[in-house]
């Protein structure tokens, strides 16, 4: 069976067993290494590799999700070459111009961790499982919250504000687009093949634009496990791990969580996906320049999709009942809220078990 014929969004029972067996083995190895007193340096690299896969897997839906959906006929290797090459270039620039650091200033409010606790090390595995269950959990809260609890309130505030801004921007932009060309947003619309081909090229560029914007925002969620300053060999190893993680995500077409994008209106067309990427990437860049405090890009993405979905169904008078539209939007918010609840619970658990290694909510 060819790769693009495999339904990675609906894995078989055998695939599920293999996946959870892998998670169990990785968890056992991590716990064993921790209990045997392995140096935190090596434990951090192990956690980094898992977090690279888990964060990329969870956040792939908001960064390359639209790209995956509209480029299902394109082989995964060219996708890895383009997006993996972007990873190398953007991180190399950060490493050269930011004193061998690759967190883009997002960890300035987080002290470097010299010794990890077990919950911090297992958090990426928890994220892998939650992602498998199709829940768009915020990696910012789940991962970074365990390393700087005093920042949780600020991250929550910025993230919820980001949801509202993204929602409003989406309503405005797609409201205008529907007014300009209402036929293009009807439910049975199919773009002209020649137009779709032209937009397909633009989408490669818009995906790179969004990919760069996201890396500058969320790279900190992954590199928190690494030393702040990396040698050239450490840098090469870290980038190699990130590219491998990206390759796995693209090979599996985003995995089970890709359904969040799949079920949204007309997102399979290149023009629609390109506009989504440009709007979302621009919002992330604005928030990146506004404040160095990390935020949940997941909530920003869900806010944009919610505003877009609601205004399209409202202004095009689609047959899809309003209740069904709000069900889709509400489901995403509910799952993301459950993710926040899980993240806060894990943080509280860590602060009780390892009070000397976990910052409190307030100083």
mmCIF file of C-alpha atoms in Angstrom:
data_model
loop_
_atom_site.group_PDB
_atom_site.id
_atom_site.type_symbol
_atom_site.label_atom_id
_atom_site.label_comp_id
_atom_site.label_asym_id
_atom_site.label_seq_id
_atom_site.Cartn_x
_atom_site.Cartn_y
_atom_site.Cartn_z
ATOM 1 C CA UNK A 1 0.000 0.000 0.000
ATOM 2 C CA UNK A 2 1.309 3.471 -0.870
ATOM 3 C CA UNK A 3 1.983 5.983 1.878
ATOM 4 C CA UNK A 4 -0.765 8.374 0.821
ATOM 5 C CA UNK A 5 -3.285 5.524 0.853
ATOM 6 C CA UNK A 6 -2.758 4.763 4.521
ATOM 7 C CA UNK A 7 -5.385 6.247 6.810
ATOM 8 C CA UNK A 8 -3.232 7.583 9.627
ATOM 9 C CA UNK A 9 -6.171 9.499 11.086
ATOM 10 C CA UNK A 10 -7.969 6.267 11.911
ATOM 11 C CA UNK A 11 -5.273 3.764 12.959
ATOM 12 C CA UNK A 12 -6.083 0.080 13.249
ATOM 13 C CA UNK A 13 -6.065 -1.810 16.522
ATOM 14 C CA UNK A 14 -2.668 -3.267 15.654
ATOM 15 C CA UNK A 15 -1.271 0.225 15.006
ATOM 16 C CA UNK A 16 -2.663 1.436 18.328
ATOM 17 C CA UNK A 17 -1.033 -1.460 20.157
ATOM 18 C CA UNK A 18 2.322 -0.737 18.528
ATOM 19 C CA UNK A 19 2.042 2.948 19.380
ATOM 20 C CA UNK A 20 1.227 2.470 23.054
ATOM 21 C CA UNK A 21 3.887 -0.240 23.326
ATOM 22 C CA UNK A 22 6.431 2.270 22.043
ATOM 23 C CA UNK A 23 5.240 4.836 24.591
ATOM 24 C CA UNK A 24 5.424 2.274 27.409
ATOM 25 C CA UNK A 25 8.954 1.229 26.467
ATOM 26 C CA UNK A 26 10.120 4.860 26.229
ATOM 27 C CA UNK A 27 8.534 5.575 29.622
ATOM 28 C CA UNK A 28 10.189 2.571 31.232
ATOM 29 C CA UNK A 29 13.569 3.550 29.806
ATOM 30 C CA UNK A 30 13.157 7.122 31.053
ATOM 31 C CA UNK A 31 12.107 6.043 34.549
ATOM 32 C CA UNK A 32 14.881 3.465 34.698
ATOM 33 C CA UNK A 33 17.545 5.954 33.631
ATOM 34 C CA UNK A 34 16.245 8.501 36.148
ATOM 35 C CA UNK A 35 16.181 6.007 39.036
ATOM 36 C CA UNK A 36 19.665 4.761 38.206
ATOM 37 C CA UNK A 37 20.953 8.303 38.539
ATOM 38 C CA UNK A 38 21.834 9.037 34.925
ATOM 39 C CA UNK A 39 23.235 12.556 34.458
ATOM 40 C CA UNK A 40 20.587 15.198 33.798
ATOM 41 C CA UNK A 41 22.458 16.180 30.650
ATOM 42 C CA UNK A 42 21.680 12.844 28.975
ATOM 43 C CA UNK A 43 18.187 12.668 30.413
ATOM 44 C CA UNK A 44 17.536 16.089 28.937
ATOM 45 C CA UNK A 45 18.589 14.960 25.469
ATOM 46 C CA UNK A 46 16.355 11.894 25.726
ATOM 47 C CA UNK A 47 13.429 14.098 26.752
ATOM 48 C CA UNK A 48 14.297 16.564 23.984
ATOM 49 C CA UNK A 49 13.994 13.893 21.308
ATOM 50 C CA UNK A 50 10.631 12.730 22.630
ATOM 51 C CA UNK A 51 9.420 16.305 23.020
ATOM 52 C CA UNK A 52 10.558 17.127 19.477
ATOM 53 C CA UNK A 53 8.276 14.395 18.194
ATOM 54 C CA UNK A 54 5.427 15.065 20.616
ATOM 55 C CA UNK A 55 5.404 18.871 20.259
ATOM 56 C CA UNK A 56 5.734 18.644 16.474
ATOM 57 C CA UNK A 57 2.992 16.022 16.404
ATOM 58 C CA UNK A 58 0.620 18.046 18.556
ATOM 59 C CA UNK A 59 1.338 21.376 16.868
ATOM 60 C CA UNK A 60 1.585 20.029 13.317
ATOM 61 C CA UNK A 61 -2.145 20.532 13.002
ATOM 62 C CA UNK A 62 -1.755 24.292 13.435
ATOM 63 C CA UNK A 63 1.442 24.803 11.442
ATOM 64 C CA UNK A 64 1.493 22.370 8.542
ATOM 65 C CA UNK A 65 -2.032 21.012 8.973
ATOM 66 C CA UNK A 66 -3.506 23.029 6.116
ATOM 67 C CA UNK A 67 -0.418 22.248 4.029
ATOM 68 C CA UNK A 68 -0.822 18.516 4.666
ATOM 69 C CA UNK A 69 -4.523 18.636 3.874
ATOM 70 C CA UNK A 70 -4.120 20.364 0.506
ATOM 71 C CA UNK A 71 -0.921 18.532 -0.475
ATOM 72 C CA UNK A 72 -1.935 14.931 0.162
ATOM 73 C CA UNK A 73 -0.963 14.001 -3.393
ATOM 74 C CA UNK A 74 2.584 15.330 -2.920
ATOM 75 C CA UNK A 75 5.142 12.820 -1.675
ATOM 76 C CA UNK A 76 6.371 13.408 1.861
ATOM 77 C CA UNK A 77 10.086 13.647 0.932
ATOM 78 C CA UNK A 78 9.872 17.009 -0.913
ATOM 79 C CA UNK A 79 7.856 18.354 2.025
ATOM 80 C CA UNK A 80 10.586 17.295 4.457
ATOM 81 C CA UNK A 81 13.266 18.798 2.214
ATOM 82 C CA UNK A 82 11.572 22.212 2.175
ATOM 83 C CA UNK A 83 10.365 22.420 5.780
ATOM 84 C CA UNK A 84 13.392 20.597 7.179
ATOM 85 C CA UNK A 85 15.663 22.970 5.279
ATOM 86 C CA UNK A 86 13.760 25.863 6.820
ATOM 87 C CA UNK A 87 14.429 24.411 10.278
ATOM 88 C CA UNK A 88 18.157 24.273 9.563
ATOM 89 C CA UNK A 89 18.296 27.852 8.250
ATOM 90 C CA UNK A 90 16.182 29.515 10.947
ATOM 91 C CA UNK A 91 17.914 27.724 13.832
ATOM 92 C CA UNK A 92 21.358 28.255 12.358
ATOM 93 C CA UNK A 93 20.630 31.975 12.225
ATOM 94 C CA UNK A 94 19.489 31.947 15.846
ATOM 95 C CA UNK A 95 22.558 29.942 16.926
ATOM 96 C CA UNK A 96 24.969 32.303 15.152
ATOM 97 C CA UNK A 97 23.407 35.619 16.156
ATOM 98 C CA UNK A 98 22.128 34.770 19.659
ATOM 99 C CA UNK A 99 25.249 33.521 21.412
ATOM 100 C CA UNK A 100 24.757 29.824 20.500
ATOM 101 C CA UNK A 101 21.176 29.823 21.845
ATOM 102 C CA UNK A 102 18.165 28.654 19.823
ATOM 103 C CA UNK A 103 15.129 29.608 21.914
ATOM 104 C CA UNK A 104 14.600 32.998 20.182
ATOM 105 C CA UNK A 105 14.429 34.821 23.506
ATOM 106 C CA UNK A 106 11.382 32.904 24.715
ATOM 107 C CA UNK A 107 13.175 31.426 27.748
ATOM 108 C CA UNK A 108 14.421 34.694 29.223
ATOM 109 C CA UNK A 109 11.917 34.376 32.090
ATOM 110 C CA UNK A 110 12.761 30.710 32.714
ATOM 111 C CA UNK A 111 15.896 29.798 34.657
ATOM 112 C CA UNK A 112 18.053 27.101 33.098
ATOM 113 C CA UNK A 113 17.309 23.704 34.624
ATOM 114 C CA UNK A 114 20.380 21.858 35.861
ATOM 115 C CA UNK A 115 18.498 18.885 37.306
ATOM 116 C CA UNK A 116 15.191 17.560 35.960
ATOM 117 C CA UNK A 117 12.486 15.892 38.006
ATOM 118 C CA UNK A 118 10.721 12.786 36.755
ATOM 119 C CA UNK A 119 7.460 14.522 35.843
ATOM 120 C CA UNK A 120 9.308 17.060 33.704
ATOM 121 C CA UNK A 121 10.990 14.197 31.875
ATOM 122 C CA UNK A 122 7.755 12.247 31.353
ATOM 123 C CA UNK A 123 5.693 15.260 30.222
ATOM 124 C CA UNK A 124 6.556 14.774 26.504
ATOM 125 C CA UNK A 125 5.274 11.187 26.678
ATOM 126 C CA UNK A 126 2.052 12.405 28.267
ATOM 127 C CA UNK A 127 1.768 14.859 25.390
ATOM 128 C CA UNK A 128 2.250 12.055 22.843
ATOM 129 C CA UNK A 129 -0.668 10.118 24.328
ATOM 130 C CA UNK A 130 -2.971 13.146 24.547
ATOM 131 C CA UNK A 131 -2.186 14.042 20.926
ATOM 132 C CA UNK A 132 -3.027 10.483 19.893
ATOM 133 C CA UNK A 133 -6.447 11.021 21.478
ATOM 134 C CA UNK A 134 -6.970 14.020 19.120
ATOM 135 C CA UNK A 135 -6.869 16.629 21.869
ATOM 136 C CA UNK A 136 -5.194 19.921 20.817
ATOM 137 C CA UNK A 137 -3.413 20.446 24.131
ATOM 138 C CA UNK A 138 -1.184 23.470 24.582
ATOM 139 C CA UNK A 139 2.434 22.380 24.681
ATOM 140 C CA UNK A 140 3.285 25.746 26.203
ATOM 141 C CA UNK A 141 1.266 24.971 29.325
ATOM 142 C CA UNK A 142 2.128 21.280 29.600
ATOM 143 C CA UNK A 143 5.877 21.596 29.020
ATOM 144 C CA UNK A 144 6.934 25.122 29.986
ATOM 145 C CA UNK A 145 4.525 25.250 32.936
ATOM 146 C CA UNK A 146 6.635 22.605 34.646
ATOM 147 C CA UNK A 147 9.725 24.800 34.391
ATOM 148 C CA UNK A 148 8.373 28.161 35.454
ATOM 149 C CA UNK A 149 5.100 28.040 37.339
ATOM 150 C CA UNK A 150 5.187 31.756 38.165
ATOM 151 C CA UNK A 151 4.623 32.418 34.467
ATOM 152 C CA UNK A 152 1.480 30.308 34.060
ATOM 153 C CA UNK A 153 -0.936 33.147 34.795
ATOM 154 C CA UNK A 154 0.813 35.424 32.300
ATOM 155 C CA UNK A 155 0.868 32.677 29.664
ATOM 156 C CA UNK A 156 -2.832 31.946 30.213
ATOM 157 C CA UNK A 157 -3.773 35.609 29.930
ATOM 158 C CA UNK A 158 -1.779 36.116 26.751
ATOM 159 C CA UNK A 159 -3.143 32.892 25.228
ATOM 160 C CA UNK A 160 -6.809 33.649 25.911
ATOM 161 C CA UNK A 161 -6.270 37.181 24.622
ATOM 162 C CA UNK A 162 -4.707 35.627 21.527
ATOM 163 C CA UNK A 163 -7.780 33.419 21.002
ATOM 164 C CA UNK A 164 -10.068 36.450 21.075
ATOM 165 C CA UNK A 165 -7.868 38.507 18.751
ATOM 166 C CA UNK A 166 -7.518 35.616 16.273
ATOM 167 C CA UNK A 167 -11.276 35.026 16.350
ATOM 168 C CA UNK A 168 -12.024 38.676 15.627
ATOM 169 C CA UNK A 169 -9.398 38.947 12.890
ATOM 170 C CA UNK A 170 -10.770 35.812 11.203
ATOM 171 C CA UNK A 171 -14.346 37.121 11.276
ATOM 172 C CA UNK A 172 -13.207 40.411 9.746
ATOM 173 C CA UNK A 173 -10.932 38.997 7.045
ATOM 174 C CA UNK A 174 -13.135 36.142 5.843
ATOM 175 C CA UNK A 175 -16.211 38.342 6.138
ATOM 176 C CA UNK A 176 -14.583 40.731 3.666
ATOM 177 C CA UNK A 177 -13.449 37.868 1.400
ATOM 178 C CA UNK A 178 -16.967 36.425 1.235
ATOM 179 C CA UNK A 179 -18.359 39.850 0.347
ATOM 180 C CA UNK A 180 -15.778 40.290 -2.426
ATOM 181 C CA UNK A 181 -16.367 36.869 -3.996
ATOM 182 C CA UNK A 182 -19.337 35.016 -2.462
ATOM 183 C CA UNK A 183 -19.337 32.266 -5.122
ATOM 184 C CA UNK A 184 -15.882 31.133 -4.087
ATOM 185 C CA UNK A 185 -17.093 30.275 -0.597
ATOM 186 C CA UNK A 186 -20.221 28.347 -1.483
ATOM 187 C CA UNK A 187 -20.330 24.806 -0.190
ATOM 188 C CA UNK A 188 -20.103 23.150 -3.629
ATOM 189 C CA UNK A 189 -17.365 25.446 -4.966
ATOM 190 C CA UNK A 190 -14.455 23.769 -6.772
ATOM 191 C CA UNK A 191 -11.607 26.036 -7.952
ATOM 192 C CA UNK A 192 -10.440 26.203 -11.528
ATOM 193 C CA UNK A 193 -7.549 23.717 -11.994
ATOM 194 C CA UNK A 194 -5.273 26.399 -13.466
ATOM 195 C CA UNK A 195 -5.986 28.758 -10.583
ATOM 196 C CA UNK A 196 -5.457 25.961 -8.089
ATOM 197 C CA UNK A 197 -2.085 25.199 -9.663
ATOM 198 C CA UNK A 198 -0.956 28.822 -9.293
ATOM 199 C CA UNK A 199 -2.092 28.983 -5.687
ATOM 200 C CA UNK A 200 -0.328 25.691 -4.964
ATOM 201 C CA UNK A 201 2.998 27.480 -5.527
ATOM 202 C CA UNK A 202 2.004 30.342 -3.238
ATOM 203 C CA UNK A 203 1.048 27.844 -0.572
ATOM 204 C CA UNK A 204 4.563 26.467 -0.402
ATOM 205 C CA UNK A 205 5.743 30.004 0.346
ATOM 206 C CA UNK A 206 2.976 30.731 2.857
ATOM 207 C CA UNK A 207 3.716 27.458 4.671
ATOM 208 C CA UNK A 208 7.387 28.418 5.013
ATOM 209 C CA UNK A 209 6.295 31.837 6.299
ATOM 210 C CA UNK A 210 4.025 30.247 8.921
ATOM 211 C CA UNK A 211 6.602 27.591 9.798
ATOM 212 C CA UNK A 212 9.180 30.275 10.591
ATOM 213 C CA UNK A 213 6.664 32.271 12.655
ATOM 214 C CA UNK A 214 5.720 29.168 14.648
ATOM 215 C CA UNK A 215 9.314 28.054 15.247
ATOM 216 C CA UNK A 216 10.142 31.464 16.724
ATOM 217 C CA UNK A 217 7.167 31.136 19.072
ATOM 218 C CA UNK A 218 7.199 27.490 20.143
ATOM 219 C CA UNK A 219 10.805 26.326 19.797
ATOM 220 C CA UNK A 220 11.216 27.082 23.502
ATOM 221 C CA UNK A 221 8.779 24.271 24.343
ATOM 222 C CA UNK A 222 11.290 21.806 22.941
ATOM 223 C CA UNK A 223 14.718 23.283 23.655
ATOM 224 C CA UNK A 224 13.869 23.812 27.338
ATOM 225 C CA UNK A 225 15.467 20.378 27.872
ATOM 226 C CA UNK A 226 18.786 21.398 26.317
ATOM 227 C CA UNK A 227 21.665 23.506 27.607
ATOM 228 C CA UNK A 228 21.049 27.170 26.807
ATOM 229 C CA UNK A 229 24.297 27.429 24.854
ATOM 230 C CA UNK A 230 25.015 24.627 22.373
ATOM 231 C CA UNK A 231 28.330 23.561 20.903
ATOM 232 C CA UNK A 232 28.458 22.957 17.167
ATOM 233 C CA UNK A 233 28.083 19.190 17.671
ATOM 234 C CA UNK A 234 25.151 19.681 20.056
ATOM 235 C CA UNK A 235 23.540 22.040 17.577
ATOM 236 C CA UNK A 236 23.860 19.535 14.715
ATOM 237 C CA UNK A 237 22.427 16.751 16.901
ATOM 238 C CA UNK A 238 19.483 18.888 18.004
ATOM 239 C CA UNK A 239 18.614 19.986 14.465
ATOM 240 C CA UNK A 240 18.899 16.414 13.186
ATOM 241 C CA UNK A 241 16.421 15.243 15.823
ATOM 242 C CA UNK A 242 13.979 18.004 14.889
ATOM 243 C CA UNK A 243 14.145 17.130 11.185
ATOM 244 C CA UNK A 244 13.575 13.435 11.943
ATOM 245 C CA UNK A 245 10.543 14.318 14.072
ATOM 246 C CA UNK A 246 9.188 16.502 11.252
ATOM 247 C CA UNK A 247 9.714 13.685 8.745
ATOM 248 C CA UNK A 248 7.647 11.310 10.876
ATOM 249 C CA UNK A 249 4.818 13.846 11.116
ATOM 250 C CA UNK A 250 4.757 14.484 7.370
ATOM 251 C CA UNK A 251 4.988 10.779 6.546
ATOM 252 C CA UNK A 252 1.912 10.080 8.672
ATOM 253 C CA UNK A 253 0.022 13.056 7.195
ATOM 254 C CA UNK A 254 -0.276 14.720 10.591
ATOM 255 C CA UNK A 255 -1.547 11.653 12.429
ATOM 256 C CA UNK A 256 -4.872 11.363 14.233
ATOM 257 C CA UNK A 257 -5.069 15.006 15.351
ATOM 258 C CA UNK A 258 -5.151 16.165 11.694
ATOM 259 C CA UNK A 259 -8.925 15.626 11.804
ATOM 260 C CA UNK A 260 -9.277 19.070 13.435
ATOM 261 C CA UNK A 261 -8.260 20.614 10.093
ATOM 262 C CA UNK A 262 -9.846 17.977 7.851
ATOM 263 C CA UNK A 263 -13.371 18.676 9.075
ATOM 264 C CA UNK A 264 -13.132 22.456 8.474
ATOM 265 C CA UNK A 265 -14.678 24.111 5.408
ATOM 266 C CA UNK A 266 -12.814 24.048 2.023
ATOM 267 C CA UNK A 267 -9.411 23.852 3.686
ATOM 268 C CA UNK A 268 -8.278 21.258 1.129
ATOM 269 C CA UNK A 269 -7.951 23.943 -1.584
ATOM 270 C CA UNK A 270 -4.580 25.667 -1.949
ATOM 271 C CA UNK A 271 -5.960 29.216 -2.009
ATOM 272 C CA UNK A 272 -7.975 28.725 1.167
ATOM 273 C CA UNK A 273 -5.031 27.068 2.924
ATOM 274 C CA UNK A 274 -2.649 29.830 1.777
ATOM 275 C CA UNK A 275 -4.834 32.574 3.227
ATOM 276 C CA UNK A 276 -5.154 30.657 6.511
ATOM 277 C CA UNK A 277 -1.362 30.311 6.724
ATOM 278 C CA UNK A 278 -0.702 33.998 6.012
ATOM 279 C CA UNK A 279 -3.274 35.239 8.520
ATOM 280 C CA UNK A 280 -2.159 32.841 11.254
ATOM 281 C CA UNK A 281 1.546 33.444 10.655
ATOM 282 C CA UNK A 282 1.067 37.218 10.783
ATOM 283 C CA UNK A 283 -0.831 36.978 14.084
ATOM 284 C CA UNK A 284 2.010 34.909 15.573
ATOM 285 C CA UNK A 285 4.636 37.397 14.393
ATOM 286 C CA UNK A 286 2.709 40.296 15.933
ATOM 287 C CA UNK A 287 2.439 38.508 19.282
ATOM 288 C CA UNK A 288 6.121 37.513 19.112
ATOM 289 C CA UNK A 289 7.171 41.135 18.708
ATOM 290 C CA UNK A 290 4.680 42.360 21.307
ATOM 291 C CA UNK A 291 5.917 40.209 24.183
ATOM 292 C CA UNK A 292 8.618 37.629 24.860
ATOM 293 C CA UNK A 293 6.326 35.751 27.237
ATOM 294 C CA UNK A 294 5.471 32.352 25.686
ATOM 295 C CA UNK A 295 1.846 31.768 24.730
ATOM 296 C CA UNK A 296 -0.304 28.915 23.504
ATOM 297 C CA UNK A 297 -0.227 29.032 19.724
ATOM 298 C CA UNK A 298 -2.813 26.238 19.836
ATOM 299 C CA UNK A 299 -5.401 28.640 21.285
ATOM 300 C CA UNK A 300 -4.569 31.283 18.676
ATOM 301 C CA UNK A 301 -5.020 28.731 15.896
ATOM 302 C CA UNK A 302 -8.314 27.448 17.294
ATOM 303 C CA UNK A 303 -9.586 31.016 17.662
ATOM 304 C CA UNK A 304 -8.808 31.751 14.027
ATOM 305 C CA UNK A 305 -10.437 28.541 12.784
ATOM 306 C CA UNK A 306 -13.508 29.192 14.941
ATOM 307 C CA UNK A 307 -13.994 32.721 13.606
ATOM 308 C CA UNK A 308 -13.469 31.559 10.044
ATOM 309 C CA UNK A 309 -15.852 28.613 10.301
ATOM 310 C CA UNK A 310 -18.635 30.641 11.906
ATOM 311 C CA UNK A 311 -18.501 33.605 9.508
ATOM 312 C CA UNK A 312 -18.344 31.347 6.424
ATOM 313 C CA UNK A 313 -21.403 29.395 7.477
ATOM 314 C CA UNK A 314 -23.250 32.564 8.493
ATOM 315 C CA UNK A 315 -22.596 34.576 5.343
ATOM 316 C CA UNK A 316 -22.902 31.817 2.727
ATOM 317 C CA UNK A 317 -26.138 30.382 4.129
ATOM 318 C CA UNK A 318 -24.798 26.865 3.911
ATOM 319 C CA UNK A 319 -27.014 23.855 4.484
ATOM 320 C CA UNK A 320 -24.898 22.901 7.478
ATOM 321 C CA UNK A 321 -26.975 23.735 10.567
ATOM 322 C CA UNK A 322 -25.608 26.424 12.859
ATOM 323 C CA UNK A 323 -25.743 23.921 15.695
ATOM 324 C CA UNK A 324 -23.352 21.645 13.796
ATOM 325 C CA UNK A 325 -20.971 24.553 13.174
ATOM 326 C CA UNK A 326 -20.909 25.487 16.849
ATOM 327 C CA UNK A 327 -20.468 21.810 17.714
ATOM 328 C CA UNK A 328 -17.238 21.696 15.710
ATOM 329 C CA UNK A 329 -15.949 24.922 17.244
ATOM 330 C CA UNK A 330 -17.105 24.006 20.743
ATOM 331 C CA UNK A 331 -15.489 20.589 20.543
ATOM 332 C CA UNK A 332 -12.093 22.133 19.764
ATOM 333 C CA UNK A 333 -12.414 24.582 22.672
ATOM 334 C CA UNK A 334 -13.574 21.839 25.041
ATOM 335 C CA UNK A 335 -10.656 19.573 24.145
ATOM 336 C CA UNK A 336 -8.177 22.445 24.443
ATOM 337 C CA UNK A 337 -9.682 23.431 27.824
ATOM 338 C CA UNK A 338 -9.344 19.853 29.008
ATOM 339 C CA UNK A 339 -5.731 20.053 27.909
ATOM 340 C CA UNK A 340 -5.194 23.114 30.102
ATOM 341 C CA UNK A 341 -6.831 21.319 33.029
ATOM 342 C CA UNK A 342 -4.509 18.343 32.530
ATOM 343 C CA UNK A 343 -1.493 20.649 32.288
ATOM 344 C CA UNK A 344 -2.387 22.493 35.504
ATOM 345 C CA UNK A 345 -3.047 19.203 37.307
ATOM 346 C CA UNK A 346 0.348 17.853 36.249
ATOM 347 C CA UNK A 347 2.022 21.065 37.390
ATOM 348 C CA UNK A 348 0.323 20.921 40.805
ATOM 349 C CA UNK A 349 1.309 17.259 41.120
ATOM 350 C CA UNK A 350 4.929 18.098 40.280
ATOM 351 C CA UNK A 351 4.983 21.003 42.741
ATOM 352 C CA UNK A 352 3.777 18.691 45.512
ATOM 353 C CA UNK A 353 6.213 15.867 44.754
ATOM 354 C CA UNK A 354 9.196 18.043 43.834
ATOM 355 C CA UNK A 355 8.601 21.383 45.591
ATOM 356 C CA UNK A 356 12.289 22.265 45.484
ATOM 357 C CA UNK A 357 12.446 21.812 41.691
ATOM 358 C CA UNK A 358 9.148 23.309 40.612
ATOM 359 C CA UNK A 359 8.312 26.981 40.785
ATOM 360 C CA UNK A 360 5.070 28.032 42.407
ATOM 361 C CA UNK A 361 2.250 29.969 40.761
ATOM 362 C CA UNK A 362 3.179 33.130 42.554
ATOM 363 C CA UNK A 363 6.271 34.348 44.303
#
